[in-house]
PDB file of C-alpha atoms and ligand atoms in Angstrom:
ATOM      1  CA  MET U  14     100.628  63.235 108.509  1.00 98.00           C
ATOM      2  CA  LYS U  15      98.456  64.071 105.528  1.00 98.00           C
ATOM      3  CA  CYS U  16      99.730  65.876 102.424  1.00 98.00           C
ATOM      4  CA  THR U  17      97.387  67.668 100.094  1.00 98.00           C
ATOM      5  CA  ILE U  18      97.766  69.829  97.019  1.00 98.00           C
ATOM      6  CA  ASP U  19      94.063  70.570  96.884  1.00 97.00           C
ATOM      7  CA  ILE U  20      92.217  73.476  98.578  1.00 98.00           C
ATOM      8  CA  LYS U  21      88.912  71.575  98.628  1.00 98.00           C
ATOM      9  CA  ALA U  22      90.397  68.498 100.315  1.00 98.00           C
ATOM     10  CA  LEU U  23      92.168  70.688 102.878  1.00 98.00           C
ATOM     11  CA  ARG U  24      88.959  72.559 103.683  1.00 98.00           C
ATOM     12  CA  GLU U  25      87.110  69.251 104.155  1.00 98.00           C
ATOM     13  CA  LEU U  26      89.686  68.100 106.702  1.00 98.00           C
ATOM     14  CA  LEU U  27      89.603  71.458 108.496  1.00 98.00           C
ATOM     15  CA  LYS U  28      85.800  71.268 108.664  1.00 98.00           C
ATOM     16  CA  GLN U  29      85.999  67.885 110.406  1.00 98.00           C
ATOM     17  CA  TRP U  30      88.462  69.218 112.983  1.00 98.00           C
ATOM     18  CA  ARG U  31      86.355  72.285 113.666  1.00 98.00           C
ATOM     19  CA  ARG U  32      83.231  70.142 114.089  1.00 98.00           C
ATOM     20  CA  ALA U  33      85.170  68.177 116.712  1.00 98.00           C
ATOM     21  CA  GLY U  34      85.934  71.482 118.477  1.00 98.00           C
ATOM     22  CA  GLU U  35      89.661  71.387 117.698  1.00 98.00           C
ATOM     23  CA  SER U  36      91.732  74.548 117.356  1.00 98.00           C
ATOM     24  CA  VAL U  37      94.037  75.052 114.373  1.00 98.00           C
ATOM     25  CA  ALA U  38      97.490  76.635 114.126  1.00 99.00           C
ATOM     26  CA  PHE U  39      99.004  77.527 110.765  1.00 99.00           C
ATOM     27  CA  VAL U  40     102.632  77.928 109.677  1.00 99.00           C
ATOM     28  CA  PRO U  41     103.022  79.262 106.119  1.00 99.00           C
ATOM     29  CA  THR U  42     106.402  78.532 104.489  1.00 98.00           C
ATOM     30  CA  MET U  43     108.104  78.440 101.115  1.00 98.00           C
ATOM     31  CA  GLY U  44     109.767  75.116 102.009  1.00 98.00           C
ATOM     32  CA  ASN U  45     113.481  74.317 102.197  1.00 97.00           C
ATOM     33  CA  LEU U  46     112.812  73.956 105.884  1.00 98.00           C
ATOM     34  CA  HIS U  47     115.476  74.629 108.518  1.00 97.00           C
ATOM     35  CA  ALA U  48     115.541  74.804 112.320  1.00 97.00           C
ATOM     36  CA  GLY U  49     113.877  78.249 112.192  1.00 98.00           C
ATOM     37  CA  HIS U  50     110.792  76.809 110.498  1.00 98.00           C
ATOM     38  CA  LEU U  51     110.718  73.834 112.873  1.00 98.00           C
ATOM     39  CA  GLN U  52     110.778  76.271 115.767  1.00 98.00           C
ATOM     40  CA  LEU U  53     107.623  77.905 114.337  1.00 98.00           C
ATOM     41  CA  VAL U  54     106.013  74.465 114.112  1.00 98.00           C
ATOM     42  CA  ASN U  55     107.006  73.611 117.686  1.00 98.00           C
ATOM     43  CA  LYS U  56     105.467  76.834 118.980  1.00 98.00           C
ATOM     44  CA  ALA U  57     102.352  76.152 116.910  1.00 98.00           C
ATOM     45  CA  LYS U  58     102.027  72.656 118.329  1.00 98.00           C
ATOM     46  CA  GLY U  59     102.080  74.024 121.860  1.00 98.00           C
ATOM     47  CA  GLN U  60      99.203  76.414 121.150  1.00 98.00           C
ATOM     48  CA  ALA U  61      96.603  74.444 119.167  1.00 98.00           C
ATOM     49  CA  ASP U  62      95.153  70.968 118.726  1.00 98.00           C
ATOM     50  CA  ARG U  63      96.070  70.739 115.042  1.00 98.00           C
ATOM     51  CA  VAL U  64      98.936  72.158 112.990  1.00 98.00           C
ATOM     52  CA  VAL U  65      98.784  72.940 109.272  1.00 99.00           C
ATOM     53  CA  VAL U  66     101.981  73.837 107.385  1.00 99.00           C
ATOM     54  CA  SER U  67     101.906  75.191 103.847  1.00 98.00           C
ATOM     55  CA  ILE U  68     104.789  74.889 101.402  1.00 98.00           C
ATOM     56  CA  PHE U  69     104.339  77.234  98.468  1.00 98.00           C
ATOM     57  CA  VAL U  70     107.040  79.148  96.641  1.00 98.00           C
ATOM     58  CA  ASN U  71     104.892  82.142  95.857  1.00 98.00           C
ATOM     59  CA  PRO U  72     105.786  83.608  92.440  1.00 97.00           C
ATOM     60  CA  THR U  73     104.072  86.955  93.073  1.00 97.00           C
ATOM     61  CA  GLN U  74     106.522  87.974  95.808  1.00 98.00           C
ATOM     62  CA  PHE U  75     109.573  87.574  93.553  1.00 97.00           C
ATOM     63  CA  GLY U  76     110.552  90.442  91.238  1.00 95.00           C
ATOM     64  CA  ALA U  77     111.926  90.126  87.720  1.00 93.00           C
ATOM     65  CA  GLY U  78     115.515  88.885  87.944  1.00 91.00           C
ATOM     66  CA  GLU U  79     115.073  87.538  91.493  1.00 93.00           C
ATOM     67  CA  ASP U  80     115.600  83.903  92.512  1.00 91.00           C
ATOM     68  CA  PHE U  81     112.084  82.427  91.961  1.00 96.00           C
ATOM     69  CA  SER U  82     113.217  79.699  89.581  1.00 95.00           C
ATOM     70  CA  LEU U  83     116.390  78.990  91.589  1.00 92.00           C
ATOM     71  CA  TYR U  84     114.680  79.042  95.003  1.00 94.00           C
ATOM     72  CA  PRO U  85     115.572  75.710  96.652  1.00 94.00           C
ATOM     73  CA  ARG U  86     112.707  73.208  96.361  1.00 96.00           C
ATOM     74  CA  THR U  87     113.259  70.279  98.717  1.00 96.00           C
ATOM     75  CA  GLU U  88     109.763  68.894  99.112  1.00 96.00           C
ATOM     76  CA  HIS U  89     110.670  65.330 100.017  1.00 97.00           C
ATOM     77  CA  ALA U  90     113.130  66.329 102.757  1.00 98.00           C
ATOM     78  CA  ASP U  91     110.640  68.968 103.981  1.00 98.00           C
ATOM     79  CA  GLN U  92     107.867  66.398 104.344  1.00 98.00           C
ATOM     80  CA  GLU U  93     110.166  64.104 106.335  1.00 98.00           C
ATOM     81  CA  LYS U  94     111.084  66.945 108.700  1.00 98.00           C
ATOM     82  CA  LEU U  95     107.432  67.888 109.208  1.00 98.00           C
ATOM     83  CA  GLN U  96     106.463  64.266 109.814  1.00 98.00           C
ATOM     84  CA  GLY U  97     109.261  64.137 112.424  1.00 97.00           C
ATOM     85  CA  VAL U  98     107.844  67.073 114.394  1.00 97.00           C
ATOM     86  CA  GLY U  99     104.251  65.821 114.271  1.00 96.00           C
ATOM     87  CA  VAL U 100     102.498  68.173 111.856  1.00 98.00           C
ATOM     88  CA  ASP U 101      98.906  67.131 111.016  1.00 98.00           C
ATOM     89  CA  VAL U 102      98.705  68.274 107.425  1.00 98.00           C
ATOM     90  CA  VAL U 103     101.048  69.740 104.814  1.00 98.00           C
ATOM     91  CA  PHE U 104      99.400  71.850 102.138  1.00 98.00           C
ATOM     92  CA  MET U 105     101.513  71.985  98.966  1.00 98.00           C
ATOM     93  CA  PRO U 106      99.435  73.677  96.290  1.00 98.00           C
ATOM     94  CA  SER U 107     100.595  74.245  92.730  1.00 98.00           C
ATOM     95  CA  VAL U 108     100.771  77.778  91.315  1.00 97.00           C
ATOM     96  CA  GLU U 109      97.593  76.952  89.305  1.00 97.00           C
ATOM     97  CA  GLU U 110      95.764  75.884  92.479  1.00 98.00           C
ATOM     98  CA  MET U 111      96.614  79.174  94.210  1.00 98.00           C
ATOM     99  CA  TYR U 112      96.255  81.437  91.154  1.00 97.00           C
ATOM    100  CA  PRO U 113      93.812  79.684  88.795  1.00 95.00           C
ATOM    101  CA  VAL U 114      92.630  82.779  86.977  1.00 90.00           C
ATOM    102  CA  ASN U 115      94.125  86.107  86.085  1.00 88.00           C
ATOM    103  CA  GLU U 116      93.296  87.673  89.430  1.00 91.00           C
ATOM    104  CA  LEU U 117      92.019  91.197  89.718  1.00 95.00           C
ATOM    105  CA  THR U 118      92.465  91.548  93.459  1.00 97.00           C
ATOM    106  CA  LYS U 119      95.689  92.379  95.250  1.00 97.00           C
ATOM    107  CA  VAL U 120      96.304  93.148  98.925  1.00 98.00           C
ATOM    108  CA  SER U 121      98.575  96.124  99.315  1.00 98.00           C
ATOM    109  CA  VAL U 122      99.551  97.461 102.730  1.00 98.00           C
ATOM    110  CA  SER U 123     100.762 101.039 102.387  1.00 98.00           C
ATOM    111  CA  GLN U 124     103.505 102.775 104.425  1.00 98.00           C
ATOM    112  CA  VAL U 125     105.082  99.786 106.205  1.00 98.00           C
ATOM    113  CA  SER U 126     105.532  98.044 102.813  1.00 98.00           C
ATOM    114  CA  GLU U 127     107.230 100.984 101.206  1.00 97.00           C
ATOM    115  CA  ASN U 128     110.661 101.478 102.779  1.00 98.00           C
ATOM    116  CA  HIS U 129     113.611  99.107 103.464  1.00 98.00           C
ATOM    117  CA  CYS U 130     113.008  95.803 101.600  1.00 98.00           C
ATOM    118  CA  GLY U 131     109.897  97.300 100.001  1.00 98.00           C
ATOM    119  CA  ALA U 132     112.018  99.981  98.326  1.00 97.00           C
ATOM    120  CA  ALA U 133     114.639  97.457  97.205  1.00 95.00           C
ATOM    121  CA  ARG U 134     112.077  94.891  96.005  1.00 96.00           C
ATOM    122  CA  PRO U 135     109.098  96.759  94.477  1.00 96.00           C
ATOM    123  CA  GLY U 136     105.873  94.741  94.702  1.00 97.00           C
ATOM    124  CA  HIS U 137     107.390  92.156  97.053  1.00 98.00           C
ATOM    125  CA  PHE U 138     105.166  92.924 100.030  1.00 98.00           C
ATOM    126  CA  ASP U 139     102.028  93.113  97.861  1.00 98.00           C
ATOM    127  CA  GLY U 140     102.856  89.551  96.797  1.00 98.00           C
ATOM    128  CA  VAL U 141     103.422  88.496 100.407  1.00 98.00           C
ATOM    129  CA  ALA U 142     100.278  90.198 101.751  1.00 99.00           C
ATOM    130  CA  THR U 143      98.127  88.786  98.956  1.00 98.00           C
ATOM    131  CA  VAL U 144      99.307  85.195  99.320  1.00 98.00           C
ATOM    132  CA  VAL U 145      99.177  85.296 103.132  1.00 99.00           C
ATOM    133  CA  CYS U 146      95.634  86.710 102.957  1.00 99.00           C
ATOM    134  CA  LYS U 147      94.638  83.918 100.550  1.00 98.00           C
ATOM    135  CA  LEU U 148      96.270  81.241 102.729  1.00 99.00           C
ATOM    136  CA  LEU U 149      94.601  82.602 105.887  1.00 99.00           C
ATOM    137  CA  ASN U 150      91.248  82.526 104.082  1.00 98.00           C
ATOM    138  CA  ILE U 151      91.844  78.958 102.940  1.00 98.00           C
ATOM    139  CA  VAL U 152      92.986  77.600 106.332  1.00 98.00           C
ATOM    140  CA  GLN U 153      91.062  79.975 108.632  1.00 98.00           C
ATOM    141  CA  PRO U 154      93.368  79.153 111.546  1.00 98.00           C
ATOM    142  CA  ASP U 155      92.957  80.352 115.121  1.00 98.00           C
ATOM    143  CA  LYS U 156      96.631  81.330 115.159  1.00 99.00           C
ATOM    144  CA  ALA U 157      99.291  81.819 112.476  1.00 99.00           C
ATOM    145  CA  PHE U 158     103.028  81.786 113.189  1.00 99.00           C
ATOM    146  CA  PHE U 159     105.695  83.982 111.572  1.00 98.00           C
ATOM    147  CA  GLY U 160     109.415  84.410 112.273  1.00 98.00           C
ATOM    148  CA  GLU U 161     110.826  87.709 113.518  1.00 98.00           C
ATOM    149  CA  LYS U 162     113.725  87.264 111.067  1.00 98.00           C
ATOM    150  CA  ASP U 163     111.457  88.831 108.423  1.00 98.00           C
ATOM    151  CA  PHE U 164     110.528  91.729 110.684  1.00 98.00           C
ATOM    152  CA  GLN U 165     109.125  93.976 107.967  1.00 98.00           C
ATOM    153  CA  GLN U 166     107.023  91.094 106.624  1.00 98.00           C
ATOM    154  CA  LEU U 167     105.673  90.538 110.140  1.00 98.00           C
ATOM    155  CA  THR U 168     104.820  94.242 110.420  1.00 98.00           C
ATOM    156  CA  VAL U 169     103.025  94.174 107.051  1.00 98.00           C
ATOM    157  CA  ILE U 170     101.034  91.067 108.030  1.00 98.00           C
ATOM    158  CA  ASN U 171     100.069  92.490 111.424  1.00 98.00           C
ATOM    159  CA  ALA U 172      98.803  95.657 109.704  1.00 98.00           C
ATOM    160  CA  MET U 173      96.848  93.652 107.122  1.00 98.00           C
ATOM    161  CA  VAL U 174      95.221  91.433 109.764  1.00 99.00           C
ATOM    162  CA  ALA U 175      94.233  94.466 111.858  1.00 98.00           C
ATOM    163  CA  ASP U 176      93.014  96.557 108.911  1.00 98.00           C
ATOM    164  CA  LEU U 177      90.979  93.744 107.311  1.00 98.00           C
ATOM    165  CA  ASN U 178      89.643  92.417 110.654  1.00 98.00           C
ATOM    166  CA  LEU U 179      90.932  88.954 109.833  1.00 98.00           C
ATOM    167  CA  PRO U 180      89.905  86.618 112.670  1.00 98.00           C
ATOM    168  CA  VAL U 181      93.355  85.203 113.447  1.00 99.00           C
ATOM    169  CA  ASP U 182      96.007  85.770 116.118  1.00 98.00           C
ATOM    170  CA  ILE U 183      99.411  86.428 114.599  1.00 99.00           C
ATOM    171  CA  VAL U 184     102.144  84.928 116.775  1.00 98.00           C
ATOM    172  CA  SER U 185     105.706  86.124 116.215  1.00 98.00           C
ATOM    173  CA  VAL U 186     108.595  83.792 116.981  1.00 98.00           C
ATOM    174  CA  PRO U 187     112.192  84.926 117.709  1.00 98.00           C
ATOM    175  CA  THR U 188     114.857  84.314 115.066  1.00 98.00           C
ATOM    176  CA  VAL U 189     116.805  81.066 115.291  1.00 98.00           C
ATOM    177  CA  ARG U 190     120.542  81.578 114.728  1.00 98.00           C
ATOM    178  CA  GLU U 191     123.546  79.454 113.814  1.00 98.00           C
ATOM    179  CA  SER U 192     126.241  79.203 116.513  1.00 98.00           C
ATOM    180  CA  ASP U 193     128.121  82.195 115.008  1.00 97.00           C
ATOM    181  CA  GLY U 194     124.973  84.345 115.052  1.00 98.00           C
ATOM    182  CA  LEU U 195     123.910  84.078 111.389  1.00 98.00           C
ATOM    183  CA  ALA U 196     120.109  84.051 111.202  1.00 98.00           C
ATOM    184  CA  MET U 197     118.792  80.814 109.716  1.00 98.00           C
ATOM    185  CA  SER U 198     117.479  81.352 106.194  1.00 97.00           C
ATOM    186  CA  SER U 199     116.849  79.212 103.148  1.00 93.00           C
ATOM    187  CA  ARG U 200     119.053  81.630 101.209  1.00 93.00           C
ATOM    188  CA  ASN U 201     122.111  80.729 103.353  1.00 96.00           C
ATOM    189  CA  ALA U 202     122.322  77.640 101.125  1.00 92.00           C
ATOM    190  CA  TYR U 203     123.489  79.902  98.266  1.00 94.00           C
ATOM    191  CA  LEU U 204     126.647  80.975 100.156  1.00 97.00           C
ATOM    192  CA  THR U 205     130.093  79.587  99.339  1.00 97.00           C
ATOM    193  CA  THR U 206     132.216  78.436 102.313  1.00 97.00           C
ATOM    194  CA  GLU U 207     134.062  81.762 102.348  1.00 97.00           C
ATOM    195  CA  GLN U 208     130.868  83.818 102.055  1.00 97.00           C
ATOM    196  CA  ARG U 209     129.291  81.745 104.824  1.00 98.00           C
ATOM    197  CA  GLU U 210     132.145  82.778 107.140  1.00 97.00           C
ATOM    198  CA  GLN U 211     131.779  86.450 106.182  1.00 97.00           C
ATOM    199  CA  ALA U 212     128.010  86.290 106.665  1.00 98.00           C
ATOM    200  CA  ALA U 213     128.293  86.152 110.464  1.00 97.00           C
ATOM    201  CA  GLN U 214     129.476  89.793 110.408  1.00 98.00           C
ATOM    202  CA  LEU U 215     125.919  90.877 109.600  1.00 98.00           C
ATOM    203  CA  TYR U 216     124.630  89.934 113.053  1.00 98.00           C
ATOM    204  CA  LEU U 217     127.792  91.321 114.626  1.00 98.00           C
ATOM    205  CA  SER U 218     127.056  94.721 113.027  1.00 98.00           C
ATOM    206  CA  LEU U 219     123.546  94.645 114.542  1.00 98.00           C
ATOM    207  CA  CYS U 220     124.905  93.773 118.001  1.00 98.00           C
ATOM    208  CA  VAL U 221     127.490  96.576 117.817  1.00 98.00           C
ATOM    209  CA  ALA U 222     124.819  99.070 116.736  1.00 98.00           C
ATOM    210  CA  ALA U 223     122.496  97.906 119.539  1.00 98.00           C
ATOM    211  CA  ALA U 224     125.294  98.487 122.085  1.00 98.00           C
ATOM    212  CA  LEU U 225     126.009 101.944 120.620  1.00 98.00           C
ATOM    213  CA  ILE U 226     122.317 102.869 120.875  1.00 98.00           C
ATOM    214  CA  GLN U 227     122.260 101.796 124.536  1.00 97.00           C
ATOM    215  CA  ASN U 228     125.407 103.832 125.074  1.00 95.00           C
ATOM    216  CA  LYS U 229     123.459 106.949 123.950  1.00 94.00           C
ATOM    217  CA  LYS U 230     126.523 108.866 122.739  1.00 95.00           C
ATOM    218  CA  LEU U 231     126.341 108.703 118.942  1.00 97.00           C
ATOM    219  CA  ALA U 232     123.592 110.055 116.675  1.00 98.00           C
ATOM    220  CA  TYR U 233     121.585 107.246 115.080  1.00 98.00           C
ATOM    221  CA  SER U 234     122.550 108.453 111.605  1.00 98.00           C
ATOM    222  CA  ASP U 235     126.247 108.117 112.555  1.00 98.00           C
ATOM    223  CA  ILE U 236     125.725 104.589 113.879  1.00 98.00           C
ATOM    224  CA  GLU U 237     124.003 103.632 110.619  1.00 98.00           C
ATOM    225  CA  LYS U 238     126.806 105.159 108.539  1.00 98.00           C
ATOM    226  CA  GLN U 239     129.477 103.425 110.636  1.00 98.00           C
ATOM    227  CA  GLN U 240     127.876 100.002 110.291  1.00 98.00           C
ATOM    228  CA  ILE U 241     127.337 100.406 106.537  1.00 98.00           C
ATOM    229  CA  GLU U 242     131.061 101.187 106.220  1.00 98.00           C
ATOM    230  CA  PHE U 243     131.931  98.206 108.432  1.00 98.00           C
ATOM    231  CA  LEU U 244     129.819  95.849 106.297  1.00 98.00           C
ATOM    232  CA  ALA U 245     131.356  97.187 103.080  1.00 98.00           C
ATOM    233  CA  GLU U 246     134.835  96.560 104.557  1.00 98.00           C
ATOM    234  CA  GLN U 247     133.775  92.989 105.342  1.00 97.00           C
ATOM    235  CA  GLY U 248     132.955  92.356 101.671  1.00 97.00           C
ATOM    236  CA  PHE U 249     129.193  93.029 101.756  1.00 98.00           C
ATOM    237  CA  GLU U 250     127.281  95.291  99.434  1.00 98.00           C
ATOM    238  CA  PRO U 251     124.984  96.896 102.021  1.00 98.00           C
ATOM    239  CA  ASP U 252     121.484  97.761 100.873  1.00 98.00           C
ATOM    240  CA  TYR U 253     120.266  99.499 104.038  1.00 98.00           C
ATOM    241  CA  PHE U 254     121.060  99.655 107.751  1.00 98.00           C
ATOM    242  CA  SER U 255     118.178 101.435 109.484  1.00 98.00           C
ATOM    243  CA  ILE U 256     117.436 102.217 113.106  1.00 98.00           C
ATOM    244  CA  CYS U 257     113.643 102.298 113.231  1.00 98.00           C
ATOM    245  CA  LYS U 258     110.629 102.542 115.477  1.00 98.00           C
ATOM    246  CA  ARG U 259     109.194  99.055 115.935  1.00 98.00           C
ATOM    247  CA  LYS U 260     105.597 100.142 115.434  1.00 96.00           C
ATOM    248  CA  ASP U 261     105.860 101.766 111.995  1.00 97.00           C
ATOM    249  CA  LEU U 262     109.439 101.131 110.791  1.00 98.00           C
ATOM    250  CA  LEU U 263     110.067 104.854 110.356  1.00 98.00           C
ATOM    251  CA  ALA U 264     113.387 106.372 111.450  1.00 98.00           C
ATOM    252  CA  ALA U 265     113.757 106.332 115.238  1.00 98.00           C
ATOM    253  CA  ASN U 266     114.974 109.227 117.290  1.00 95.00           C
ATOM    254  CA  LYS U 267     116.416 109.419 120.789  1.00 94.00           C
ATOM    255  CA  GLU U 268     112.987 109.668 122.461  1.00 95.00           C
ATOM    256  CA  ASP U 269     111.815 106.331 121.056  1.00 97.00           C
ATOM    257  CA  THR U 270     112.027 103.371 123.398  1.00 98.00           C
ATOM    258  CA  GLU U 271     110.964 100.418 121.212  1.00 98.00           C
ATOM    259  CA  ILE U 272     113.473 100.120 118.437  1.00 98.00           C
ATOM    260  CA  VAL U 273     114.331  97.624 115.729  1.00 99.00           C
ATOM    261  CA  ILE U 274     117.481  97.797 113.636  1.00 99.00           C
ATOM    262  CA  LEU U 275     116.916  96.415 110.145  1.00 99.00           C
ATOM    263  CA  VAL U 276     119.711  95.419 107.793  1.00 98.00           C
ATOM    264  CA  ALA U 277     119.937  94.012 104.274  1.00 98.00           C
ATOM    265  CA  ALA U 278     123.195  93.346 102.479  1.00 98.00           C
ATOM    266  CA  ARG U 279     124.434  91.292  99.581  1.00 98.00           C
ATOM    267  CA  ILE U 280     127.355  88.890  99.600  1.00 97.00           C
ATOM    268  CA  GLY U 281     128.029  88.027  95.982  1.00 96.00           C
ATOM    269  CA  LYS U 282     124.602  87.335  94.523  1.00 93.00           C
ATOM    270  CA  THR U 283     122.953  86.456  97.839  1.00 95.00           C
ATOM    271  CA  ARG U 284     120.874  89.076  99.618  1.00 96.00           C
ATOM    272  CA  LEU U 285     120.686  88.518 103.381  1.00 98.00           C
ATOM    273  CA  ILE U 286     118.441  90.329 105.847  1.00 98.00           C
ATOM    274  CA  ASP U 287     118.464  90.415 109.619  1.00 98.00           C
ATOM    275  CA  ASN U 288     117.307  92.599 112.504  1.00 99.00           C
ATOM    276  CA  ILE U 289     117.633  93.093 116.231  1.00 98.00           C
ATOM    277  CA  GLN U 290     115.201  94.651 118.696  1.00 98.00           C
ATOM    278  CA  VAL U 291     116.451  97.171 121.233  1.00 98.00           C
ATOM    279  CA  ASP U 292     114.516  98.408 124.267  1.00 98.00           C
ATOM    280  CA  ILE U 293     115.702 101.741 125.632  1.00 96.00           C
ATOM    281  CA  GLU U 294     115.084 102.889 129.176  1.00 90.00           C
ATOM    282  CA  ASN U 295     114.861 106.657 129.260  1.00 76.00           C
TER     283      ASN U 295
HETATM  284  O1  PAF N 314     108.273  84.079 104.937  1.00 78.25           O
HETATM  285  C1  PAF N 314     107.968  83.337 103.991  1.00 78.25           C
HETATM  286  O2  PAF N 314     108.461  82.192 103.873  1.00 78.25           O
HETATM  287  C2  PAF N 314     106.987  83.800 102.937  1.00 78.25           C
HETATM  288  O3  PAF N 314     107.143  85.160 102.678  1.00 78.25           O
HETATM  289  C3  PAF N 314     105.513  83.473 103.290  1.00 78.25           C
HETATM  290  C4  PAF N 314     105.071  84.171 104.570  1.00 78.25           C
HETATM  291  C5  PAF N 314     105.366  81.974 103.443  1.00 78.25           C
HETATM  292  C6  PAF N 314     104.586  83.956 102.159  1.00 78.25           C
HETATM  293  O4  PAF N 314     104.901  83.351 100.944  1.00 78.25           O
END
């Protein structure tokens, strides 16, 4: 496995592979890799000749007062994990390599960036869209892999790729969960033992809401209210609990068949997000 911090060196390698007719899959990450990331890599390996993984804690997607400086950086352990699953190259650029000048260009995806996490974290999805666009332009992969855990991020990226005619297939990969249902996330490392136990209630609230939707008795606004109260009782500070249409993340109503329930809640200082998809037969 090769490691490079340099865009030019990475592009040289990619050029050689392309000349040899090899296809390229790309998995962008911010490091601190867990089984969820390795699942993305495994899927990528099954769908291309070569796999590139990037590790870059992108400063522009963190707001003032968020955890950019505290975000766990575990580069050595990450490299060992990636070597173990047979990645071809790890791209680990510095902030200066990715943002060498005071950039004038920003990618901003309207509407789907604006509600839910976008409302709670202003500018976050502009940072994500911009860095993902830059990374896709650097790697120019045939396919890029993203986890469904960050469902709104996935929606933003799909919109950007469609709107800008980027020549890449975005592949979404189902969330990997701990045995008690907690979605794997680098931020789980911030939880104390007690908070870690509480955290499983987040997925439980999604499963209960999904069952209530299927049951078709309660109004969606009542289900949302109920689950926000439940999470507050469990010691969370809920940010939002939203029953949405999968295609645009706007509020769903009873006629909609493809639904996603999005939740964000804080335990102590840690903000956790999760979601569940629900298909309704009318
Ligand atoms: O999901 C993430 O880890 C990040 O938001 C991403 C897509 C790597 C962009 O920095």
